[in-house]
Each structure stands twice: as structure tokens, then as C-alpha cells.
XYZ file of C-alpha atoms in Angstrom:
655
model
C 105.959 86.101 109.001
C 102.151 85.595 109.674
C 100.247 88.982 109.354
C 97.621 87.494 111.900
C 97.645 89.590 115.070
C 97.411 88.124 118.548
C 93.998 88.974 120.253
C 95.753 90.547 123.136
C 97.001 93.362 120.963
C 95.478 96.732 121.809
C 95.684 100.220 120.222
C 98.915 102.110 121.445
C 96.941 105.414 121.704
C 93.412 104.364 123.139
C 93.752 100.606 124.159
C 91.006 99.688 121.714
C 91.172 95.966 121.058
C 92.333 94.385 117.685
C 94.266 97.220 116.038
C 94.300 96.999 112.254
C 96.884 99.749 111.446
C 100.404 100.493 112.397
C 102.547 103.675 112.554
C 105.931 102.481 111.018
C 108.147 104.871 112.174
C 106.814 104.863 115.769
C 106.633 101.125 116.037
C 103.047 100.946 117.312
C 99.766 99.230 116.373
C 96.571 101.634 116.205
C 92.992 101.291 115.672
C 91.048 102.846 112.860
C 89.944 106.030 114.801
C 93.184 106.752 115.915
C 94.797 105.976 112.457
C 92.638 108.793 110.995
C 94.232 111.276 113.257
C 97.785 109.837 112.355
C 97.044 110.340 108.763
C 96.141 113.870 109.259
C 99.444 114.618 110.875
C 101.376 113.706 107.565
C 104.072 111.131 106.909
C 106.721 113.399 108.394
C 105.149 112.742 111.757
C 103.661 109.183 111.272
C 103.862 106.664 108.586
C 100.786 104.446 108.611
C 100.042 101.322 107.063
C 97.290 98.784 107.318
C 98.505 95.317 108.731
C 96.349 93.117 106.601
C 95.251 94.942 103.654
C 98.515 96.743 102.501
C 101.519 95.189 100.794
C 104.354 94.465 103.081
C 107.972 93.496 102.688
C 108.265 90.577 105.237
C 111.229 92.082 107.125
C 109.513 95.416 107.499
C 106.352 94.007 108.917
C 108.442 91.911 111.328
C 110.146 94.866 112.328
C 107.228 96.789 113.421
C 105.638 93.768 115.118
C 108.881 93.263 116.938
C 108.752 96.848 118.268
C 105.124 96.736 119.148
C 105.581 93.435 121.308
C 108.574 94.717 123.045
C 107.159 97.917 124.263
C 107.950 100.534 121.909
C 105.026 102.586 122.913
C 106.491 103.288 126.368
C 108.997 105.375 124.624
C 106.455 107.798 123.478
C 104.541 107.653 126.764
C 107.474 107.565 128.971
C 106.301 110.433 131.306
C 102.870 109.127 131.418
C 104.237 105.919 133.256
C 105.295 108.068 136.230
C 102.618 107.640 138.860
C 102.667 111.502 139.605
C 101.120 111.925 136.308
C 98.134 109.892 137.302
C 97.670 111.900 140.330
C 97.767 115.050 138.124
C 94.721 113.762 136.190
C 96.833 113.364 133.028
C 95.959 110.318 131.221
C 95.531 108.689 127.890
C 92.238 108.281 126.181
C 89.899 105.156 126.338
C 88.198 103.611 123.444
C 84.913 105.191 124.213
C 86.509 108.742 124.137
C 85.629 111.265 121.229
C 88.107 111.162 118.345
C 87.902 114.991 118.636
C 89.097 116.656 120.717
C 90.148 113.945 123.207
C 91.872 111.348 121.222
C 93.289 113.984 118.579
C 94.784 116.202 121.138
C 96.480 113.382 122.844
C 97.964 111.899 119.906
C 99.155 115.227 118.505
C 100.833 115.892 121.976
C 102.252 112.397 121.957
C 103.869 112.271 118.399
C 104.025 115.724 117.087
C 104.900 117.516 120.158
C 106.796 114.633 121.778
C 105.282 115.801 125.121
C 105.832 112.617 126.892
C 109.086 111.326 125.421
C 112.123 111.110 127.988
C 113.886 114.645 127.839
C 117.673 114.897 127.782
C 119.140 117.458 130.516
C 119.212 120.994 128.894
C 122.911 121.899 129.834
C 125.380 120.500 127.585
C 128.009 119.906 130.501
C 125.398 117.521 132.217
C 123.773 116.151 129.127
C 124.503 113.599 126.424
C 125.082 115.244 122.964
C 123.525 114.100 119.630
C 127.093 112.807 118.741
C 127.170 110.780 121.824
C 123.759 109.332 121.145
C 124.554 108.601 117.452
C 127.730 106.868 118.762
C 125.555 104.584 120.809
C 123.194 104.007 117.990
C 126.440 103.046 115.974
C 127.141 100.429 118.355
C 123.790 99.228 119.327
C 122.710 98.198 115.751
C 124.962 95.155 115.745
C 122.580 93.612 118.429
C 118.921 92.502 118.137
C 117.693 95.184 120.478
C 115.347 97.250 118.400
C 113.668 99.117 121.085
C 117.095 100.472 122.356
C 117.813 101.755 119.000
C 114.291 103.302 118.593
C 114.751 104.989 121.944
C 118.150 106.418 120.793
C 116.310 107.643 117.583
C 113.693 109.279 119.522
C 116.244 111.201 121.689
C 117.946 112.487 118.414
C 120.371 109.902 117.434
C 121.251 110.294 113.629
C 120.414 107.249 111.380
C 123.070 108.559 108.671
C 125.845 109.332 111.494
C 129.456 108.824 110.102
C 131.554 107.535 112.816
C 134.856 109.636 112.559
C 137.008 106.813 113.978
C 135.141 103.699 112.380
C 134.632 105.201 109.129
C 131.224 103.815 108.896
C 127.479 104.459 109.320
C 125.193 102.677 111.662
C 123.687 100.791 108.518
C 127.150 99.449 107.685
C 127.487 97.946 111.119
C 123.944 96.503 110.893
C 124.503 95.019 107.500
C 127.833 93.476 108.501
C 126.226 91.951 111.572
C 123.367 90.702 109.306
C 120.568 92.603 111.471
C 117.899 92.984 108.733
C 115.391 94.300 111.387
C 117.878 96.780 112.629
C 118.443 97.935 108.889
C 114.741 98.390 108.343
C 114.533 100.726 111.085
C 117.504 102.648 110.183
C 116.272 102.984 106.597
C 112.843 104.148 108.085
C 114.533 106.797 109.986
C 116.658 108.050 106.872
C 119.459 105.915 106.617
C 121.040 105.928 103.130
C 121.440 102.204 101.558
C 123.988 103.761 99.062
C 126.126 105.812 101.604
C 129.762 104.773 101.231
C 132.284 104.193 104.130
C 135.590 105.690 104.317
C 136.784 103.080 101.671
C 133.709 103.778 99.413
C 131.961 100.437 100.239
C 128.133 100.525 100.627
C 126.049 98.753 103.195
C 124.887 96.399 100.299
C 128.793 95.478 99.963
C 129.132 94.845 103.582
C 126.012 92.455 103.482
C 127.331 90.591 100.490
C 130.863 90.091 101.861
C 129.470 88.831 105.156
C 127.245 86.222 103.340
C 123.948 88.091 104.292
C 122.629 87.842 100.535
C 118.917 88.340 101.572
C 119.857 91.465 103.527
C 121.966 92.801 100.726
C 119.013 92.353 98.090
C 116.644 93.998 100.712
C 118.979 97.112 100.821
C 118.874 97.389 97.110
C 114.925 97.137 97.233
C 115.192 100.062 99.920
C 117.378 102.089 97.530
C 114.849 101.976 94.729
C 111.733 102.011 96.877
C 110.424 105.223 95.395
C 110.496 104.437 91.874
C 109.503 100.763 92.741
C 106.318 102.065 94.533
C 105.357 104.310 91.883
C 105.544 101.473 89.226
C 103.594 99.206 91.336
C 101.091 101.793 91.946
C 100.360 101.847 88.266
C 100.915 98.175 86.886
C 101.026 95.988 90.034
C 104.570 94.941 89.225
C 108.111 95.722 90.676
C 111.415 95.173 89.036
C 113.590 92.223 90.558
C 116.768 94.529 90.364
C 118.744 91.599 88.793
C 117.701 92.572 85.194
C 117.187 96.213 85.664
C 116.023 98.731 88.276
C 112.977 100.437 86.417
C 109.540 99.274 84.976
C 108.072 101.934 82.929
C 104.470 101.142 82.390
C 102.926 101.839 78.977
C 99.212 102.908 79.356
C 97.887 103.989 76.017
C 94.815 105.709 77.586
C 97.055 107.718 79.986
C 99.848 108.833 77.638
C 99.394 112.127 75.885
C 101.596 112.940 72.830
C 99.987 116.455 72.037
C 102.334 119.328 71.706
C 101.127 120.738 74.797
C 102.128 117.249 76.616
C 105.599 117.328 75.013
C 106.173 120.824 76.332
C 105.352 119.905 79.638
C 107.484 116.720 79.448
C 110.453 118.895 78.385
C 109.984 121.191 81.388
C 109.992 118.148 83.769
C 113.369 117.167 82.099
C 114.762 120.600 82.625
C 114.249 120.692 86.373
C 117.601 120.255 88.247
C 118.295 116.997 89.961
C 117.339 118.469 93.521
C 113.849 120.019 92.255
C 113.206 116.618 90.349
C 113.823 114.834 93.525
C 111.461 116.908 95.407
C 108.848 116.408 92.825
C 109.217 112.656 92.950
C 109.293 112.605 96.745
C 105.964 114.410 96.807
C 104.599 112.375 94.256
C 105.534 109.190 96.223
C 103.695 110.769 99.345
C 100.421 111.202 97.234
C 100.608 107.565 96.066
C 100.864 106.684 99.768
C 97.781 108.948 100.518
C 95.789 107.394 97.645
C 96.557 103.915 98.622
C 95.600 104.328 102.181
C 92.382 106.024 101.079
C 91.789 102.919 99.042
C 92.371 100.482 101.936
C 90.275 102.869 103.962
C 87.247 102.721 101.703
C 87.258 98.860 101.615
C 87.730 98.442 105.383
C 85.338 100.900 106.926
C 81.645 101.050 107.673
C 80.340 102.909 104.602
C 77.743 104.862 106.474
C 80.345 106.496 108.693
C 83.142 106.124 106.165
C 84.213 109.779 105.759
C 83.529 112.771 107.863
C 84.989 116.050 107.918
C 87.356 115.084 110.526
C 88.264 111.664 109.530
C 89.157 112.385 105.800
C 92.587 113.091 104.475
C 91.552 114.951 101.229
C 95.032 116.163 100.307
C 98.553 115.844 101.808
C 99.043 117.574 105.219
C 101.278 120.537 105.607
C 104.958 119.633 106.388
C 106.544 122.624 108.291
C 109.745 121.720 107.088
C 108.827 122.818 103.510
C 108.080 126.202 102.192
C 104.462 127.506 101.404
C 105.187 127.046 97.697
C 105.960 123.440 97.922
C 103.190 122.696 100.315
C 100.630 124.144 97.924
C 102.088 122.100 95.086
C 101.854 118.950 97.175
C 98.128 119.543 97.879
C 97.356 120.172 94.364
C 98.397 116.646 93.617
C 94.953 115.349 95.139
C 93.080 117.124 92.362
C 94.317 115.038 89.418
C 92.171 112.103 88.272
C 93.522 108.661 87.749
C 94.610 109.437 83.936
C 96.236 112.656 84.867
C 98.033 111.127 87.657
C 99.141 107.982 85.767
C 100.692 110.471 83.147
C 102.742 112.216 85.643
C 104.108 109.071 87.338
C 104.914 107.570 83.868
C 106.877 110.883 83.011
C 108.644 110.835 86.573
C 109.714 107.073 86.028
C 110.913 107.729 82.515
C 113.179 110.832 83.631
C 114.263 108.867 86.616
C 115.675 106.379 84.291
C 116.985 108.869 81.870
C 118.899 110.729 84.732
C 120.483 107.754 86.160
C 121.855 106.480 82.889
C 123.193 109.999 82.575
C 121.471 110.682 79.272
C 121.135 114.500 78.245
C 118.183 116.364 76.854
C 117.416 115.586 73.192
C 117.579 119.535 72.706
C 120.086 121.333 74.757
C 118.782 124.750 76.212
C 120.646 127.912 76.424
C 122.475 128.470 79.730
C 121.217 130.958 82.169
C 122.355 132.416 85.567
C 119.012 132.374 87.690
C 120.010 135.595 89.568
C 116.409 136.348 90.566
C 115.014 138.100 93.548
C 112.665 135.998 95.413
C 111.699 138.510 98.465
C 108.329 138.716 96.969
C 105.911 135.384 96.540
C 102.962 135.202 94.568
C 100.965 132.793 96.553
C 98.513 132.684 99.361
C 98.679 130.993 102.621
C 98.639 127.119 102.494
C 95.264 125.375 103.136
C 95.427 123.711 106.519
C 93.024 122.597 109.257
C 95.019 124.513 112.015
C 98.211 126.416 112.264
C 101.342 124.390 112.627
C 102.883 124.942 116.157
C 106.113 127.138 115.909
C 107.744 125.032 118.869
C 107.519 121.695 116.817
C 110.634 119.747 117.645
C 110.009 116.411 115.562
C 113.050 115.519 113.370
C 112.239 115.052 109.682
C 113.940 111.899 109.396
C 111.199 110.379 106.980
C 112.048 113.384 104.512
C 115.558 112.327 104.654
C 114.762 108.804 103.936
C 112.634 109.548 100.934
C 115.314 112.043 99.646
C 118.147 109.451 99.895
C 115.930 107.130 98.006
C 115.284 109.777 95.465
C 118.957 110.231 94.996
C 119.448 106.797 93.792
C 117.540 107.889 90.602
C 120.424 110.628 90.116
C 123.437 108.620 91.230
C 125.265 108.945 87.881
C 127.518 111.909 87.094
C 124.633 113.418 85.113
C 124.754 117.307 85.621
C 121.982 119.646 86.108
C 121.208 120.992 82.620
C 120.599 124.627 82.178
C 117.229 125.984 81.289
C 116.060 128.939 79.613
C 114.324 132.089 81.621
C 111.164 131.381 79.863
C 111.148 127.568 80.648
C 112.026 128.474 84.263
C 109.253 131.023 84.689
C 106.848 128.549 83.053
C 107.875 125.954 85.592
C 107.192 128.359 88.426
C 103.958 129.678 87.240
C 101.263 131.059 89.625
C 99.499 128.952 91.904
C 95.834 129.161 92.008
C 94.378 132.590 92.396
C 92.528 132.070 95.829
C 93.495 129.383 98.290
C 90.445 130.548 100.286
C 88.513 128.769 97.500
C 90.927 125.937 97.413
C 90.170 125.518 101.257
C 86.491 125.335 100.532
C 86.966 123.001 97.751
C 89.010 120.707 99.879
C 86.381 120.461 102.791
C 84.669 117.232 102.942
C 81.205 117.433 104.165
C 78.208 115.091 103.997
C 77.934 112.657 101.173
C 76.491 113.512 97.925
C 72.911 112.067 98.537
C 72.423 114.323 101.508
C 73.677 117.338 99.394
C 71.415 116.741 96.454
C 68.450 116.313 98.937
C 68.989 119.553 100.471
C 69.587 121.293 97.059
C 66.309 119.750 95.787
C 64.317 120.996 98.652
C 65.639 124.532 97.696
C 64.633 124.013 94.247
C 61.194 123.050 95.124
C 60.593 125.775 97.456
C 61.607 128.267 94.769
C 64.556 129.490 96.677
C 66.486 132.136 94.812
C 68.770 133.773 97.292
C 72.380 132.941 98.206
C 74.737 130.261 96.849
C 73.614 126.669 96.731
C 75.135 123.962 98.987
C 77.559 123.060 96.333
C 78.752 126.679 96.071
C 80.624 126.549 99.413
C 80.763 122.947 100.611
C 82.047 119.635 99.251
C 81.262 115.891 98.887
C 82.408 112.947 100.772
C 81.672 109.194 100.799
C 81.099 107.978 97.466
C 81.692 111.224 95.679
C 84.422 112.905 97.422
C 85.725 114.553 94.247
C 85.858 118.157 95.169
C 89.509 117.835 95.962
C 90.512 117.028 92.344
C 89.113 120.262 91.062
C 91.655 122.487 89.341
C 90.812 126.141 89.409
C 92.157 128.026 86.469
C 95.373 129.765 87.630
C 96.254 133.601 87.163
C 99.469 134.359 85.204
C 101.855 135.523 88.128
C 105.578 134.508 88.394
C 107.181 133.407 91.492
C 110.996 134.216 91.441
C 112.448 131.337 93.738
C 114.160 128.510 92.496
C 114.051 126.789 96.170
C 110.683 125.110 95.181
C 109.189 123.791 91.961
C 105.590 124.526 91.150
C 104.349 120.935 90.427
C 100.985 122.054 89.447
C 102.244 123.727 86.057
C 103.942 120.366 85.047
C 101.044 118.219 86.008
C 98.219 120.196 84.441
C 98.990 119.086 81.007
C 96.409 116.362 81.045
C 94.020 118.533 82.518
C 94.481 121.448 80.114
C 94.287 119.016 77.009
C 91.041 117.600 78.235
C 89.649 121.221 78.749
C 89.475 120.829 82.580
C 91.526 123.830 83.080
C 88.872 126.006 81.568
C 86.016 124.319 83.162
C 86.234 125.867 86.544
C 85.772 129.424 85.114
C 82.530 128.234 84.004
C 81.686 126.767 87.362
C 82.924 129.450 89.624
C 82.999 132.495 87.655
C 80.483 135.134 86.761
C 81.426 135.635 83.011
C 79.354 132.615 81.554
C 75.963 133.624 79.875
C 72.843 131.726 81.043
C 72.285 128.813 78.616
C 68.452 128.244 78.018
C 69.223 124.759 76.332
C 70.154 123.370 79.733
C 67.807 120.780 81.315
C 65.695 121.502 84.337
C 67.527 121.366 87.528
C 65.259 118.942 89.339
C 65.855 116.317 86.433
C 69.469 116.648 86.751
C 69.371 116.240 90.358
C 67.138 113.111 90.170
C 69.504 111.593 87.508
C 72.676 112.392 89.740
C 70.841 110.656 92.730
C 70.393 107.563 90.668
C 74.331 107.728 89.659
C 75.249 108.253 93.527
C 73.203 105.468 94.472
C 74.868 103.200 92.167
C 78.141 104.162 93.088
C 77.338 103.611 96.852
C 76.472 100.237 95.890
C 79.795 99.571 94.052
C 81.652 100.751 97.152
C 79.739 98.547 99.568
C 80.713 95.654 97.234
C 84.350 96.660 97.498
C 84.001 97.196 101.190
C 82.559 93.649 101.470
C 85.166 92.050 98.939
C 82.118 91.183 96.608
C 84.348 91.390 93.604
C 81.969 89.643 91.395
C 79.563 92.495 91.919
C 81.805 94.878 90.168
C 80.706 94.199 86.739
C 76.911 94.578 87.277
C 77.524 97.761 89.447
C 79.785 99.282 86.806
C 77.055 98.599 84.077
C 74.357 100.305 86.303
C 76.539 103.132 86.909
C 77.083 103.324 83.084
C 73.453 103.264 82.334
C 72.624 105.757 85.131
C 75.363 108.172 83.356
C 73.916 107.747 79.942
C 70.576 108.790 81.318
C 72.005 111.828 82.921
C 74.033 112.898 79.815
C 70.921 112.479 77.524
C 69.430 115.277 79.442
C 72.058 117.825 77.984
C 72.079 119.045 74.371
C 74.816 117.165 72.185
C 76.728 120.460 71.617
C 76.163 122.400 74.749
C 76.970 126.093 74.610
C 79.127 126.275 77.850
C 82.496 124.710 77.574
C 82.183 123.770 81.385
C 79.117 121.649 80.475
C 81.087 119.973 77.648
C 84.025 119.041 79.550
C 82.089 117.785 82.551
C 80.039 115.509 80.211
C 83.189 114.448 78.638
C 84.753 113.380 81.780
C 81.564 111.670 82.950
C 81.344 109.498 79.941
C 85.071 108.702 79.647
C 85.132 107.946 83.669
C 82.197 105.678 83.372
C 83.538 103.724 80.269
C 87.008 103.455 82.169
C 85.212 102.128 85.320
C 83.492 99.353 83.022
C 86.893 98.184 81.870
C 88.452 98.074 85.152
C 85.670 96.294 86.723
C 85.896 93.599 83.951
C 89.269 92.674 85.148
C 87.714 91.357 88.332
C 86.579 88.353 86.509
C 89.544 86.927 84.396
C 87.983 85.035 81.278
C 91.062 83.021 80.308
C 91.950 79.924 82.287
C 95.417 80.049 83.747
C 95.436 83.813 83.518
C 97.440 85.653 86.198
C 95.834 86.194 89.550
C 94.125 89.497 89.889
C 95.586 91.969 92.485
C 92.260 93.049 93.959
C 93.929 95.712 96.222
C 95.263 97.500 93.128
C 91.958 96.848 91.133
C 89.783 98.227 93.980
C 92.039 101.474 94.123
C 91.586 101.917 90.342
C 87.731 101.449 90.569
C 87.529 103.851 93.453
C 89.520 106.408 91.430
C 87.098 105.954 88.415
C 83.975 106.358 90.874
C 85.564 109.556 92.110
C 85.842 110.930 88.747
C 82.225 110.223 87.865
C 81.108 111.838 91.118
C 83.238 114.983 90.464
C 81.754 115.242 86.849
C 78.067 114.729 88.229
C 78.551 117.261 90.825
C 79.762 119.940 88.255
C 76.882 119.421 86.172
C 74.604 120.017 89.177
C 76.359 123.106 90.242
C 76.258 124.622 86.548
C 72.760 123.919 85.944
C 71.542 125.268 89.411
C 73.460 128.429 88.868
C 72.380 128.851 85.209
C 68.791 128.420 86.008
C 68.975 130.968 88.797
C 70.468 133.829 86.675
């Protein structure tokens, strides 16, 4: 199906023309401004995807466009269609209205609070029960009326409903009828492609027996979507599912065979299946956030690309999860490309091991984890605003990813016992101060503006108070504060209802020395280093690095891929000049770690940019979306290291 939109399409939330994004689970098309609000709500509220620059399974794209063209938006704005609402002054925003608060408040009310959805009668004797709605859904999916099924789902019908008389789920019915778009909608709302009927047959079996081979193959893809997407994120390939269900990328520069890495991998293997599924689902969400970030950077006006209100620097809070899990999810944003790739490879490897039923190479001692979890050693979760306690949105999307994660554990593999020491290591403390994390996560003005402000302070001889980098963060070309990893305190949390993914995923960071660098940046225990260069010199070199990064991002934005190599060479040259200001063996570990990250990221950037121009005739076509994503990630890492060096130098010179 063609991805080209009709010119008559408008944003479902503000009526702006030619919307470029879609909310998959809401079945609506949205503009760039409204999309930024949707992203801040989280995937449990709205799953967003770009219509032209994101990868689409054809049937899923057709499902979304069918819903959008058949009035799905009226489901979410039901009460607004009442003339009385117009008389009361209640209206939807216009394209000219401000994003905040006008558009954002409307979008939150519309999708998070479901304020305009048709409400069922409150009394059970007058109303329709969830079971009745689910039975209607079970019957409706054999037809092509997608909007009817979406309306039932919006009212509370359950996508995984098991009909007691029929012995099937709605997905079995849709598969038998060959309704591929209905199957897509059900899966988006959490239907399990591998669910058995009363006789043990799956929806894939129903589709094959009815001769709907394309639908059967698509259902297999849906079952393995989680691991497929993780693999595609790293290597741009997906398994064909005829010769195997997993692709395990081999990335020599991302794999770490140190003792620390082996120990961390063992902890990952020791997680029981439920906790492993949770970790895999959260990494899936982080991949989605990073991929949308890459698309956002390539499609927006760079001068207004990222603001404090439009950026989504880490996964939004999901009220269905505990504070511990939400904090672990947010920490995923701090890992650079190398660290994140290493984690994904480990998850894919262990998912394959678990499905094949292979046990651990070295069994651990059994342990009854009878631990009191009344006390939790974590702070409040970083969030832009408090979650409304009256939130009624169904968490169907979490069910969807959980079902897909369970496909990794569909064998009879039993949860392996773990030792108390291993368990407590997996549950090690979260960061010492979430207040600091909130500050680090804030996105402010771009790096050039911050550097100019700091430069003015240096020139005026200002000595009082913290520098702008001490309490604010970067955006635009250098939005890297979100990846900084504070060194955790050694506390233990005694709950096994959540994992602490920060402990598992930190291994690359600790091996590189990143775990200790933050103490040098933010602590007060570091002695002044007289060998450090002049702050103003560091600022000038950093400005040059930033300028070159902005040039690279503009090239990505305008799809000028032939400019990648010269831009990367300019960045590498600027990085070399900046690094030459510092001693070869700096006294501060923080400086050493930052210089190491600066150099390695610049080298990796050059390698990635060279892929934009395949040298050999007949070489495979370049996946520019994936390439741009990797290039941007490297640019982030360079900006992070430069920011750390400016911060350290400024503080040291003021002591």
C-alpha cells in the first residue's frame, strides 16, 4: 500500500494539514507538534510512528490508514460532537494554538483521561458488561468493520477474551475469516498470536487451515516482534522465520569478554522468565524511543528541533509499573550506542537460549527468596508532572509486548534458582539522588548557547555559584546529559517484583570507567589539577566541535548523505584539537574517561559515516534510516564527552 497521504488529511488533534505521524493504537494521524505531546505520554497511552520515515509492515500501515479514513477520531472525540459542547465553550485546538498548555492539555484529556469517549452507564443492571463487549468483539472481527472493533476496544472489550462457548479468542475468529487488518488491530491491543483455543490450536493454525498463508506468516512475525525489532535495530535485518526465529548480531566493538562482563551476563541469565520478559519489554520501548528520536532529528527544523517541552529524553512514567521499574526504564536512556548494543545482544542470546530450553552453564544454589520488601531504597521517579490517580486507560499495549516477550520463553524451560548474593547484586541500589537525575534529564538550550553563556562568565571573572552546566542540560546537537550515569550507592532493595536493569546494563560503562567519572564531575572529593588547560581554550574548542556536529545534523535532516564523510572528518579534527589541550596522562580519572569517550566516539562516527558511500559495485543498498540513527548516536556521545570536559575544567579552575 502506498504511503503517500492524501492532501485532504488533517491532524486529528488540531486539524493542521498534511500530518506526518500516526498514533497506531488510536488509529489517527497527527502533526509534528501534537506528536511531541503523544510521545511524552508514553507507549502505554499512544504508540507513535512516522508515516514516511519509519519502517512499516504493509498490513499495519493499511490498518492505521483505514481507521483514520473511516472516522476513528470520532471515537476519542465522541462528546465533542455534541452541539451542547460547542455552546459551553469546549473545543479542540486550532493549528495556531500553542503546544503548551492548549494542545497538550487537550491531548492528555483526550487520550490519557478518555474525557470525550462515550461512557457506559454506571449501573450494572442498566449497562453493558465487559464480558458482553468482549463477546461483541469476538463476533465483529469476522467482518471488515475496523472502526466498530476499535470502538468496542475503547469501551473496554478485551482483545484476549476467551469465549466460554466457542472456545476461541477474537484473534482465532479473525484468522479463520482472513481478516488481516482486524488481526493487526487485535495484536496492537494485546492479543496473543500464540494463544491456544480449547483444542490447543493457535490463530496461526486457523489461518493456515483456512488457506490464509500471508496472514499466518504475519502472525508469526507478530509473535516474535520484540526480538525481531531488537535485531533490526542493531544490524538492519530480520529473520525470515522459515529458517530460524533469531538473528544474533556479532559486533566486535560492542562485545566485552572481561570478567565483569561475564559476571553481568550471568546475572542476566539468572533472572527468572518473568523478570527477563520485563527487561526485554523495557529495552524494546527504549529502542522505539531512540528510533523515533532519530526520525525526529531528520525531519524537523534544526533551529527549533528540541526544546524543553518537545523532547522525550527518557521513557515516560508508566503508572502500571512500580517506582523501581520506572527508574530502571529511565536509566536505559543514559547508555551510549556501544553499551546499549551490548545489552541488546545479551538479551537476544538469552532469549534464544531460554526458548531452546538450555540451562545455565553453571547451576546455582537453590534459594527461597523470603525477603521483606516493606522498605524500598529508591527515591521518587523523575517525571514532568504527577500521574493522575484517576487514570482509567487500559494498559493493553503492555499486554501486547508481554505476550510477544513470552514467545521467547514458550518452552518448558524452568526458572533457574539464584543465590542470595547474585539476587542482591541484580537488585543493587538505584542512583543516590533522583533529584540530580531530574536535573540531568532536563533539556534546555543547545550547547552553543550554554557555552557562550559560560564563556561570558569566565571573561567577567565570575566566581560565585555553579556554572550553567552544573544544573542545566544540553539539547539540539548535544542532547547527551541524559546518558550520564551517576555512581550508585551500595544499598539493597528487597523486592523481587522488579528488576534493577541499571546493575545489569552498567557493565560496559564500568569497564570503560564511566561509572567513576561522574564522581569526578559532580563530587567534591577531587583535588584541583594544575595541569588542566585554560577554561576559555576548552570552551573555544568545544564550540568548534558543536558547530561541526550541527552541520552534520543538518546534512542528516536534509538527506545529504554524501556530506557525512566530510562532516565526520571535521568533527574528528576538532576533537583531536580539543584533546591536545589536555595532558596525555591527566591526574583526574574523570578527565581520562571523558577523553577516552571523546576519541572513541569520534573514530566510531567516521566509520559509520563511511558506510554512506559504498565503495564496491553491487554492494547491498545502504539503510539510511539505520545509518542516520547510528551517526546521531555517535554525535551524542561526542557532545557528552565535550560537556563533561568543560564542566570539569570550569570547576577545577574555580577551586
